[in-house]
Amino acid sequence: RRRVLWSLIGPFSKICMEEGLAPLEVAFWRALLGGVCFFAQTGICGGARIPLKHALFFCAFGVLSISVFFSSLQISIQLSGAATAMVLLYTAPAWVAVFSRILFHESFSSRRIALALALFGTALVCFSGGSLNAEPSVLGIVCGLISGLCYASHFPFYVWWQPRYSTATLYAYMLLGGALALFPFVDSPHPFVDGRANLLALGVVTNY
């Protein structure tokens, strides 16, 4: 189910950008609307009140893991096409294997090595041309790889913090930090005018 919902990131994002929103604006509203949903959930469940130092740390982590992640993915979608961007996003398991080795001293099994080689090979194939009928965009491919790296950073973070906090609590503060970092790039004060309600679907359906 999660993968089906995530597959809608590309189409919803393309529609939002065709309606005039810049990639970083799309990233901001996706983070903000998803964050509102997670804060509502954690508020109802009683997990919103946490120590200030932890809240600030989660927000700070969200600057990297959310704002850079969301914005680089949107730029990749714009420059290389939705299909290519999502392929590059799913190089994340290769990055996770590297993080697991460095942080948790997990061994590189033959299966993980094969996975990493396959995913990085897929990324290299993207240089032959994206899902748009144009020359491959180096910036688009690099941003897609960055999005995969940022997404992979979530996993060691969760391993460390999930014994103490729910996923909803972690995401609520991470998305808050990401939205605050992206706010200076927002030019449209009324994003839901002129059919931009696609942002609501992007924030709720593909994020929350």
Coordinates of C-alpha atoms in Angstrom, one line a residue:
R1 CA 0.0 0.0 0.0
R2 CA 2.8 2.4 0.9
R3 CA 4.5 2.0 -2.4
V4 CA 1.3 2.5 -4.3
L5 CA 0.7 5.8 -2.5
W6 CA 4.3 6.8 -3.0
S7 CA 4.0 6.2 -6.7
L8 CA 1.6 9.2 -6.8
I9 CA 4.3 11.6 -5.7
G10 CA 5.4 12.1 -9.3
P11 CA 2.0 12.7 -10.9
F12 CA 0.8 15.0 -8.1
S13 CA 4.0 17.0 -8.1
K14 CA 4.0 17.4 -11.9
I15 CA 0.5 18.8 -11.8
C16 CA 1.4 21.2 -9.0
M17 CA 4.4 22.5 -11.0
E18 CA 2.4 22.8 -14.2
E19 CA 0.0 25.0 -12.2
G20 CA 2.8 27.4 -11.5
L21 CA 4.4 26.3 -8.2
A22 CA 8.2 26.1 -8.0
P23 CA 9.7 22.8 -6.9
L24 CA 10.7 24.1 -3.4
E25 CA 7.2 25.5 -2.9
V26 CA 5.7 22.0 -3.7
A27 CA 8.2 20.6 -1.2
F28 CA 7.2 23.1 1.5
W29 CA 3.5 22.4 1.2
R30 CA 4.0 18.6 1.2
A31 CA 6.0 18.9 4.4
L32 CA 3.6 21.3 6.1
L33 CA 0.4 19.5 5.3
G34 CA 1.9 16.1 6.2
G35 CA 3.3 17.6 9.4
V36 CA -0.2 19.0 10.4
C37 CA -1.6 15.5 10.0
F38 CA 1.1 13.9 12.1
F39 CA 0.8 16.6 14.8
A40 CA -3.0 15.9 14.9
Q41 CA -2.4 12.2 15.3
T42 CA 0.3 12.5 18.0
G43 CA -1.8 15.2 19.8
I44 CA -4.8 12.8 20.0
C45 CA -2.6 10.0 21.1
G46 CA -0.8 12.1 23.7
G47 CA 2.7 12.0 22.2
A48 CA 3.1 15.6 21.1
R49 CA 4.7 16.8 24.4
I50 CA 8.3 15.8 24.5
P51 CA 11.4 17.4 26.0
L52 CA 12.4 20.7 24.3
K53 CA 15.9 19.5 23.5
H54 CA 14.5 16.4 21.7
A55 CA 12.0 18.5 19.8
L56 CA 14.7 20.9 18.7
F57 CA 16.9 18.0 17.7
F58 CA 14.2 16.4 15.6
C59 CA 13.4 19.7 13.9
A60 CA 17.1 20.2 13.1
F61 CA 17.3 16.7 11.7
G62 CA 14.3 17.5 9.6
V63 CA 16.2 20.3 7.9
L64 CA 18.4 17.7 6.3
S65 CA 16.1 14.7 6.1
I66 CA 13.0 16.5 5.0
S67 CA 13.8 19.9 3.4
V68 CA 16.7 18.7 1.4
F69 CA 15.0 15.3 0.7
F70 CA 11.7 16.8 -0.5
S71 CA 13.2 19.7 -2.4
S72 CA 15.8 17.6 -4.2
L73 CA 13.1 15.1 -5.2
Q74 CA 10.9 17.8 -6.6
I75 CA 13.8 19.3 -8.6
S76 CA 14.6 15.8 -10.0
I77 CA 11.0 15.3 -11.0
Q78 CA 11.1 18.7 -12.8
L79 CA 14.4 18.1 -14.6
S80 CA 14.4 14.4 -15.2
G81 CA 10.8 13.3 -15.1
A82 CA 8.7 11.6 -12.4
A83 CA 9.7 8.0 -13.4
T84 CA 13.4 8.7 -13.3
A85 CA 13.2 10.6 -10.1
M86 CA 11.5 7.8 -8.3
V87 CA 14.0 5.3 -9.6
L88 CA 16.8 7.4 -8.2
L89 CA 14.9 7.8 -4.9
Y90 CA 14.9 4.1 -4.5
T91 CA 18.7 3.9 -4.5
A92 CA 18.1 4.5 -0.7
P93 CA 18.5 0.8 0.2
A94 CA 22.1 1.0 -1.0
W95 CA 22.8 4.0 1.2
V96 CA 21.1 2.2 4.1
A97 CA 23.5 -0.7 3.7
V98 CA 26.4 1.7 3.9
F99 CA 25.0 3.5 7.0
S100 CA 24.4 0.1 8.7
R101 CA 28.0 -0.9 8.1
I102 CA 29.4 2.4 9.5
L103 CA 27.0 3.0 12.4
F104 CA 25.9 -0.5 13.5
H105 CA 28.9 -2.5 12.2
E106 CA 26.6 -4.8 10.2
S107 CA 28.5 -7.0 7.7
F108 CA 28.1 -6.6 4.0
S109 CA 26.4 -9.8 3.0
S110 CA 26.5 -10.9 -0.6
R111 CA 22.8 -10.0 -1.0
R112 CA 23.4 -6.5 0.2
I113 CA 26.4 -6.0 -2.1
A114 CA 24.3 -7.3 -5.0
L115 CA 21.5 -4.9 -4.1
A116 CA 23.9 -1.9 -3.9
L117 CA 25.5 -2.7 -7.2
A118 CA 22.1 -3.1 -8.9
L119 CA 20.8 0.1 -7.5
F120 CA 23.9 2.2 -8.4
G121 CA 23.8 0.5 -11.8
T122 CA 20.3 1.7 -12.2
A123 CA 21.3 5.2 -11.3
L124 CA 24.0 5.1 -14.0
V125 CA 21.5 4.0 -16.6
C126 CA 19.6 7.2 -16.0
F127 CA 22.5 9.1 -17.6
S128 CA 21.4 7.6 -20.9
G129 CA 18.3 9.7 -20.7
G130 CA 15.5 10.4 -18.3
S131 CA 11.8 9.8 -18.6
L132 CA 11.5 13.2 -20.4
N133 CA 12.1 13.4 -24.1
A134 CA 15.2 15.5 -23.7
E135 CA 18.9 15.2 -22.9
P136 CA 19.6 13.8 -19.5
S137 CA 19.9 16.4 -16.8
V138 CA 23.0 15.9 -14.7
L139 CA 21.5 18.2 -12.0
G140 CA 18.2 16.2 -12.1
I141 CA 20.1 12.9 -11.7
V142 CA 22.3 14.3 -8.9
C143 CA 19.2 15.6 -7.0
G144 CA 17.5 12.2 -7.4
L145 CA 20.5 10.5 -5.8
I146 CA 20.6 13.1 -3.0
S147 CA 16.9 12.4 -2.3
G148 CA 17.7 8.7 -2.0
L149 CA 20.6 9.5 0.4
C150 CA 18.4 11.8 2.5
Y151 CA 15.6 9.2 2.6
A152 CA 18.2 6.5 3.7
S153 CA 19.2 8.8 6.6
H154 CA 15.8 8.2 8.2
F155 CA 16.5 4.5 8.9
P156 CA 19.4 4.8 11.4
F157 CA 17.6 7.7 13.0
Y158 CA 14.5 5.5 13.5
V159 CA 16.6 2.7 14.9
W160 CA 17.9 5.0 17.6
W161 CA 14.7 6.9 18.5
Q162 CA 11.8 4.6 17.9
P163 CA 12.1 2.7 21.2
R164 CA 11.3 6.1 22.9
Y165 CA 8.9 7.9 20.5
S166 CA 6.3 6.9 18.0
T167 CA 6.7 7.3 14.3
A168 CA 4.0 10.0 14.3
T169 CA 5.9 12.0 16.9
L170 CA 9.2 11.8 15.1
Y171 CA 7.6 12.7 11.8
A172 CA 5.6 15.6 13.3
Y173 CA 8.8 17.4 14.5
M174 CA 10.9 16.4 11.5
L175 CA 8.3 17.7 9.1
L176 CA 8.0 20.9 11.1
G177 CA 11.8 21.5 10.8
G178 CA 11.7 20.8 7.1
A179 CA 8.7 23.1 6.5
L180 CA 10.4 25.9 8.4
A181 CA 13.6 25.5 6.4
L182 CA 11.6 25.7 3.1
F183 CA 9.3 28.5 4.1
P184 CA 11.6 31.3 2.8
F185 CA 11.2 29.9 -0.7
V186 CA 7.4 30.2 -0.7
D187 CA 6.0 32.9 -3.1
S188 CA 2.4 31.8 -3.3
P189 CA 0.4 32.9 -0.2
H190 CA -2.8 31.2 -1.4
P191 CA -1.7 27.7 -2.7
F192 CA -5.2 26.2 -3.0
V193 CA -6.5 28.7 -5.5
D194 CA -6.8 27.8 -9.2
G195 CA -6.9 24.0 -8.8
R196 CA -3.9 23.7 -6.5
A197 CA -5.8 21.4 -4.2
N198 CA -3.4 18.8 -5.6
L199 CA -1.1 19.9 -2.8
L200 CA -3.5 18.5 -0.3
A201 CA -3.4 15.1 -2.0
L202 CA 0.4 15.4 -2.1
G203 CA 0.7 16.2 1.5
V204 CA -1.9 13.8 2.9
V205 CA -1.9 10.9 0.5
T206 CA 1.8 10.6 -0.3
N207 CA 3.2 11.9 2.9
Y208 CA 0.9 11.1 5.8

